[in-house]
mmCIF file of C-alpha atoms in Angstrom:
data_model
loop_
_atom_site.group_PDB
_atom_site.id
_atom_site.type_symbol
_atom_site.label_atom_id
_atom_site.label_comp_id
_atom_site.label_asym_id
_atom_site.label_seq_id
_atom_site.Cartn_x
_atom_site.Cartn_y
_atom_site.Cartn_z
ATOM 1 C CA MET A 289 22.503 -21.329 -51.619
ATOM 2 C CA ARG A 290 19.293 -20.277 -49.892
ATOM 3 C CA LYS A 291 16.617 -19.023 -52.202
ATOM 4 C CA GLY A 292 15.131 -15.534 -51.285
ATOM 5 C CA LYS A 293 11.962 -14.977 -49.896
ATOM 6 C CA ILE A 294 9.459 -14.449 -52.629
ATOM 7 C CA LEU A 295 6.617 -11.695 -52.206
ATOM 8 C CA ILE A 296 3.091 -13.227 -52.940
ATOM 9 C CA GLU A 297 1.462 -10.466 -54.483
ATOM 10 C CA ARG A 298 -0.141 -10.651 -58.222
ATOM 11 C CA ILE A 299 1.675 -10.903 -61.135
ATOM 12 C CA ASP A 300 1.339 -8.065 -63.504
ATOM 13 C CA ASN A 301 2.856 -9.773 -66.820
ATOM 14 C CA THR A 302 0.264 -12.016 -68.265
ATOM 15 C CA ALA A 303 2.797 -14.306 -69.643
ATOM 16 C CA SER A 304 4.938 -15.044 -66.347
ATOM 17 C CA ARG A 305 1.298 -15.098 -64.327
ATOM 18 C CA GLN A 306 0.005 -17.933 -66.731
ATOM 19 C CA VAL A 307 3.566 -19.905 -66.646
ATOM 20 C CA THR A 308 3.188 -19.522 -62.573
ATOM 21 C CA PHE A 309 -0.111 -20.708 -62.368
ATOM 22 C CA THR A 310 0.472 -23.951 -64.588
ATOM 23 C CA LYS A 311 3.438 -24.621 -62.468
ATOM 24 C CA ARG A 312 1.729 -24.243 -59.122
ATOM 25 C CA ARG A 313 -1.446 -25.973 -60.040
ATOM 26 C CA LYS A 314 0.480 -29.089 -61.157
ATOM 27 C CA GLY A 315 2.492 -28.780 -57.952
ATOM 28 C CA LEU A 316 -0.756 -28.430 -56.025
ATOM 29 C CA PHE A 317 -2.567 -31.471 -57.424
ATOM 30 C CA LYS A 318 0.379 -33.290 -56.933
ATOM 31 C CA LYS A 319 0.655 -32.580 -52.789
ATOM 32 C CA ALA A 320 -3.116 -33.319 -52.833
ATOM 33 C CA LYS A 321 -2.580 -36.829 -54.449
ATOM 34 C CA GLU A 322 0.214 -37.686 -52.171
ATOM 35 C CA LEU A 323 -1.583 -36.379 -49.388
ATOM 36 C CA SER A 324 -4.776 -38.623 -50.138
ATOM 37 C CA VAL A 325 -2.352 -41.814 -50.394
ATOM 38 C CA LEU A 326 -0.204 -41.040 -47.861
ATOM 39 C CA CYS A 327 -2.801 -40.364 -45.190
ATOM 40 C CA ASP A 328 -5.594 -42.358 -46.556
ATOM 41 C CA VAL A 329 -8.328 -39.684 -47.040
ATOM 42 C CA GLU A 330 -10.190 -38.282 -49.578
ATOM 43 C CA VAL A 331 -9.411 -34.967 -51.537
ATOM 44 C CA GLY A 332 -10.887 -32.643 -53.771
ATOM 45 C CA LEU A 333 -9.794 -29.690 -55.329
ATOM 46 C CA ILE A 334 -11.752 -27.647 -57.557
ATOM 47 C CA VAL A 335 -9.868 -24.413 -59.563
ATOM 48 C CA PHE A 336 -10.884 -21.654 -61.662
ATOM 49 C CA SER A 337 -8.504 -20.154 -64.113
ATOM 50 C CA THR A 338 -8.790 -16.237 -65.093
ATOM 51 C CA SER A 339 -10.597 -17.638 -68.579
ATOM 52 C CA ASP A 340 -12.893 -19.396 -66.445
ATOM 53 C CA LYS A 341 -11.450 -22.802 -67.327
ATOM 54 C CA LEU A 342 -12.429 -25.908 -64.997
ATOM 55 C CA TYR A 343 -9.666 -27.573 -63.400
ATOM 56 C CA GLU A 344 -10.105 -30.313 -60.957
ATOM 57 C CA PHE A 345 -8.814 -33.204 -58.517
ATOM 58 C CA ALA A 346 -10.623 -35.950 -56.367
ATOM 59 C CA SER A 347 -9.168 -38.677 -55.122
ATOM 60 C CA SER A 348 -12.281 -40.952 -55.456
ATOM 61 C CA SER A 349 -15.542 -39.221 -57.236
ATOM 62 C CA MET A 350 -15.808 -35.360 -57.489
ATOM 63 C CA GLU A 351 -19.746 -35.980 -57.177
ATOM 64 C CA SER A 352 -19.615 -38.127 -54.385
ATOM 65 C CA LEU A 353 -17.099 -35.843 -52.555
ATOM 66 C CA LEU A 354 -19.639 -32.801 -53.056
ATOM 67 C CA GLU A 355 -22.516 -34.876 -51.830
ATOM 68 C CA ARG A 356 -20.625 -35.437 -48.892
ATOM 69 C CA TYR A 357 -19.689 -31.963 -48.403
ATOM 70 C CA ASN A 358 -23.114 -30.828 -48.752
ATOM 71 C CA GLY A 359 -24.856 -33.518 -46.483
ATOM 72 C CA THR A 360 -22.172 -32.541 -43.627
ATOM 73 C CA LYS A 361 -22.279 -28.902 -43.996
ATOM 74 C CA LYS A 362 -26.464 -29.439 -43.631
ATOM 75 C CA GLN A 363 -25.971 -31.182 -40.524
ATOM 76 C CA THR A 364 -23.245 -28.933 -39.382
ATOM 77 C CA GLN A 365 -25.672 -25.898 -39.716
ATOM 78 C CA VAL A 366 -28.835 -28.066 -38.167
ATOM 79 C CA LEU A 367 -26.801 -29.186 -35.113
ATOM 80 C CA ASN A 368 -28.669 -30.829 -32.376
ATOM 81 C CA PRO A 369 -29.341 -28.525 -29.751
ATOM 82 C CA THR A 370 -28.661 -31.678 -27.105
ATOM 83 C CA LEU A 371 -25.880 -32.707 -28.847
ATOM 84 C CA GLU A 372 -24.482 -29.097 -28.695
ATOM 85 C CA ALA A 373 -25.102 -28.579 -25.034
ATOM 86 C CA LYS A 374 -22.852 -32.008 -24.188
ATOM 87 C CA LEU A 375 -20.279 -30.607 -26.630
ATOM 88 C CA TRP A 376 -20.306 -27.544 -24.210
ATOM 89 C CA LYS A 377 -20.538 -29.458 -21.089
ATOM 90 C CA MET A 378 -17.818 -31.723 -22.233
ATOM 91 C CA GLU A 379 -15.498 -28.650 -23.095
ATOM 92 C CA ALA A 380 -16.397 -27.462 -19.427
ATOM 93 C CA GLU A 381 -15.334 -30.116 -17.639
ATOM 94 C CA ASN A 382 -11.765 -30.330 -19.641
ATOM 95 C CA LEU A 383 -11.529 -26.574 -18.651
ATOM 96 C CA LYS A 384 -12.297 -27.356 -15.025
ATOM 97 C CA GLY A 385 -9.535 -30.542 -15.034
ATOM 98 C CA GLN A 386 -6.937 -28.099 -16.567
ATOM 99 C CA LEU A 387 -7.470 -25.731 -13.787
ATOM 100 C CA GLU A 388 -7.613 -28.074 -11.099
ATOM 101 C CA GLU A 389 -4.333 -29.454 -12.262
ATOM 102 C CA LEU A 390 -2.666 -26.198 -12.395
ATOM 103 C CA ARG A 391 -3.948 -25.691 -8.738
ATOM 104 C CA MET A 392 -2.302 -28.847 -8.310
ATOM 105 C CA TYR A 393 1.104 -27.653 -9.626
ATOM 106 C CA HIS A 394 0.799 -23.848 -7.705
ATOM 107 C CA ARG A 395 0.277 -25.892 -4.715
ATOM 108 C CA GLN A 396 3.482 -28.389 -5.240
ATOM 109 C CA LEU A 397 5.717 -25.373 -6.440
ATOM 110 C CA MET A 398 4.859 -23.832 -3.094
ATOM 111 C CA GLY A 399 6.069 -26.841 -1.390
ATOM 112 C CA GLU A 400 2.540 -28.383 -0.292
ATOM 113 C CA ASP A 401 1.277 -31.694 -1.390
ATOM 114 C CA ILE A 402 4.145 -32.922 -2.331
ATOM 115 C CA SER A 403 4.100 -36.575 -0.076
ATOM 116 C CA GLU A 404 2.776 -38.501 -3.174
ATOM 117 C CA LEU A 405 5.598 -37.313 -5.610
ATOM 118 C CA SER A 406 8.710 -39.287 -6.555
ATOM 119 C CA MET A 407 12.421 -38.014 -6.230
ATOM 120 C CA GLU A 408 12.442 -37.433 -9.777
ATOM 121 C CA GLN A 409 9.037 -35.596 -9.742
ATOM 122 C CA ILE A 410 10.188 -33.409 -6.761
ATOM 123 C CA GLU A 411 13.681 -32.516 -8.483
ATOM 124 C CA HIS A 412 12.093 -31.439 -11.164
ATOM 125 C CA LEU A 413 10.214 -29.205 -9.393
ATOM 126 C CA GLU A 414 13.348 -28.139 -8.008
ATOM 127 C CA ASP A 415 14.572 -27.098 -11.287
ATOM 128 C CA GLN A 416 11.140 -25.356 -12.410
ATOM 129 C CA LEU A 417 11.321 -23.437 -9.203
ATOM 130 C CA GLU A 418 15.296 -22.631 -9.912
ATOM 131 C CA ILE A 419 14.409 -21.556 -13.433
ATOM 132 C CA SER A 420 11.447 -19.338 -12.365
ATOM 133 C CA SER A 421 13.696 -17.824 -9.654
ATOM 134 C CA ARG A 422 16.500 -16.713 -12.027
ATOM 135 C CA ALA A 423 13.949 -15.504 -14.607
ATOM 136 C CA LEU A 424 12.389 -13.352 -11.568
ATOM 137 C CA ARG A 425 15.670 -12.053 -10.546
ATOM 138 C CA ALA A 426 16.839 -11.124 -14.442
ATOM 139 C CA GLY A 427 13.202 -9.317 -14.806
ATOM 140 C CA LYS A 428 13.798 -7.858 -11.378
ATOM 141 C CA GLU A 429 17.282 -6.730 -12.360
ATOM 142 C CA GLN A 430 16.420 -5.340 -15.917
ATOM 143 C CA ILE A 431 13.324 -3.302 -14.025
ATOM 144 C CA LEU A 432 15.671 -1.863 -11.595
ATOM 145 C CA LYS A 433 17.979 -1.205 -14.554
ATOM 146 C CA ASP A 434 15.208 0.730 -16.527
ATOM 147 C CA LYS A 435 13.954 2.674 -13.192
ATOM 148 C CA ILE A 436 17.622 3.800 -12.476
ATOM 149 C CA GLN A 437 18.310 4.810 -16.355
ATOM 150 C CA GLU A 438 14.696 6.902 -16.259
ATOM 151 C CA LEU A 439 16.198 8.371 -12.746
ATOM 152 C CA ASN A 440 19.022 9.229 -14.874
ATOM 153 C CA LYS A 441 17.385 10.787 -17.044
ATOM 154 C CA GLN A 442 15.040 12.924 -14.918
ATOM 155 C CA GLU A 443 18.343 13.762 -12.893
ATOM 156 C CA ALA A 444 19.857 15.016 -16.279
ATOM 157 C CA VAL A 445 16.443 16.885 -16.999
ATOM 158 C CA ILE A 446 16.581 18.835 -13.457
ATOM 159 C CA HIS A 447 20.312 19.811 -13.804
ATOM 160 C CA ARG A 448 20.077 21.592 -16.751
ATOM 161 C CA GLU A 449 16.900 23.362 -15.733
ATOM 162 C CA ASN A 450 18.893 24.129 -12.348
ATOM 163 C CA LEU A 451 21.427 25.659 -14.464
ATOM 164 C CA GLU A 452 19.043 27.582 -16.564
ATOM 165 C CA LEU A 453 17.670 29.085 -13.583
ATOM 166 C CA HIS A 454 21.090 30.133 -11.846
ATOM 167 C CA LYS A 455 22.007 31.604 -15.304
ATOM 168 C CA LYS A 456 18.705 33.443 -15.131
ATOM 169 C CA LEU A 457 19.127 34.430 -11.609
ATOM 170 C CA ASN A 458 22.800 35.625 -12.219
ATOM 171 C CA LEU A 459 21.284 37.664 -15.137
ATOM 172 C CA MET A 460 18.688 39.260 -12.684
ATOM 173 C CA GLN A 461 21.185 39.943 -9.579
ATOM 174 C CA GLN A 462 23.869 41.794 -12.524
ATOM 175 C CA GLN A 463 20.382 43.520 -13.826
ATOM 176 C CA ILE A 464 19.604 44.954 -10.133
ATOM 177 C CA THR A 465 23.368 45.634 -9.433
ATOM 178 C CA GLN A 466 23.575 47.886 -12.353
ATOM 179 C CA LEU A 467 20.032 49.193 -11.468
ATOM 180 C CA GLN A 468 21.275 50.127 -7.751
ATOM 181 C CA LYS A 469 24.199 51.672 -9.126
ATOM 182 C CA LYS A 470 22.257 53.970 -11.681
ATOM 183 C CA ILE A 471 19.931 55.008 -8.551
ATOM 184 C CA ARG A 472 23.278 55.871 -6.295
ATOM 185 C CA GLU A 473 24.526 57.984 -9.346
ATOM 186 C CA GLY A 474 21.571 59.722 -9.594
ATOM 187 C CA THR A 475 21.113 60.540 -5.968
ATOM 188 C CA ASN A 476 24.820 61.728 -5.791
ATOM 189 C CA ASP A 477 24.382 64.302 -8.764
ATOM 190 C CA GLN A 478 21.323 65.152 -6.981
ATOM 191 C CA LYS A 479 23.340 66.000 -3.597
ATOM 192 C CA ALA A 480 25.921 68.016 -5.438
ATOM 193 C CA SER A 481 23.155 69.941 -7.140
ATOM 194 C CA GLY A 482 21.681 70.543 -4.157
ATOM 195 C CA SER A 483 24.672 71.668 -2.166
ATOM 196 C CA SER A 484 25.742 74.167 -4.728
ATOM 197 C CA ARG A 485 21.848 75.379 -4.631
ATOM 198 C CA ASN A 486 22.061 75.951 -0.750
ATOM 199 C CA ALA A 487 25.377 77.527 -1.121
ATOM 200 C CA HIS A 488 24.199 79.931 -3.126
ATOM 201 C CA ASP A 489 21.222 80.493 -0.937
ATOM 202 C CA LEU A 490 22.765 80.930 1.713
ATOM 203 C CA LYS A 491 25.211 83.509 0.188
ATOM 204 C CA ASN A 492 22.337 85.425 -0.976
ATOM 205 C CA THR A 493 21.047 85.219 2.668
ATOM 206 C CA TYR A 494 24.491 86.636 4.094
ATOM 207 C CA ASP A 495 23.977 89.478 1.187
ATOM 208 C CA PHE A 496 20.423 90.284 3.019
ATOM 209 C CA PHE A 497 21.813 90.548 6.228
ATOM 210 C CA ALA A 498 25.067 92.197 5.429
ATOM 211 C CA PRO A 499 25.019 95.958 7.457
ATOM 212 C CA ILE A 500 23.694 98.548 5.683
ATOM 213 C CA GLU A 501 25.967 102.144 5.528
ATOM 214 C CA LEU A 502 23.418 105.090 5.661
ATOM 215 C CA GLN A 503 24.753 108.633 4.697
ATOM 216 C CA LEU A 504 23.130 111.755 6.471
ATOM 217 C CA SER A 505 22.990 114.700 4.175
ATOM 218 C CA GLN A 506 24.032 118.149 5.718
ATOM 219 C CA PRO A 507 21.069 120.676 6.464
ATOM 220 C CA GLU A 508 20.233 123.409 4.016
ATOM 221 C CA THR A 509 20.864 126.809 5.104
ATOM 222 C CA SER A 510 18.579 129.509 5.271
ATOM 223 C CA GLU A 511 20.235 131.027 2.238
ATOM 224 C CA GLN A 512 19.402 127.744 0.523
ATOM 225 C CA VAL A 513 15.970 127.690 1.324
ATOM 226 C CA ASN A 514 13.373 129.852 -0.336
ATOM 227 C CA LEU A 515 11.020 130.703 1.897
ATOM 228 C CA PRO A 516 7.827 131.969 0.516
ATOM 229 C CA LYS A 517 6.863 135.519 0.579
ATOM 230 C CA SER A 518 4.340 136.869 2.858
ATOM 231 C CA LYS A 519 1.623 138.907 1.093
#
């Protein structure tokens, strides 16, 4: 049965931490000894516990290992400028060679400079081109699929927006229809009120121009008229 992955973090329990330290330290020293024997190298380990207790392992002598370490460290810190320049020059030449190899490989993939290649090398190039072509086609198809999905999403969003606009437009048309209906009803009411008012005014006009009957009174007689007495 496969063991689960152990979470690497500080062990809170003191007893468990001490047991783990003892086991891991012994295992580490054992691996260091095996490394020195199998690979014929010098190995030195220094470990301090939480109680400042020293544990060390050296394949030969710890003092000689420390002297060698300090001397090598000083040489590394005080590196000869000429040697450093040579190292950088070698690195640049190495990168230049790798670049030229990549350029040659690219030309060969394009069908150039293949006259000196063997049939096996040419077939290998063909296989590489076929693999590259399949990878390119797969990448292209994936890009197209992603683009189509994105366009479908945009189309769905635009469709929903169009539906919302149609709903708003229909609502506005209904409101306009209702408003026009109210305006027509108000106009008809005004016309009906105006017609009755005009009929009443017209009737009054006819009454004004109706024929007037005049009655003349009979003239008074002399007996009825009291004339003033003469002085």
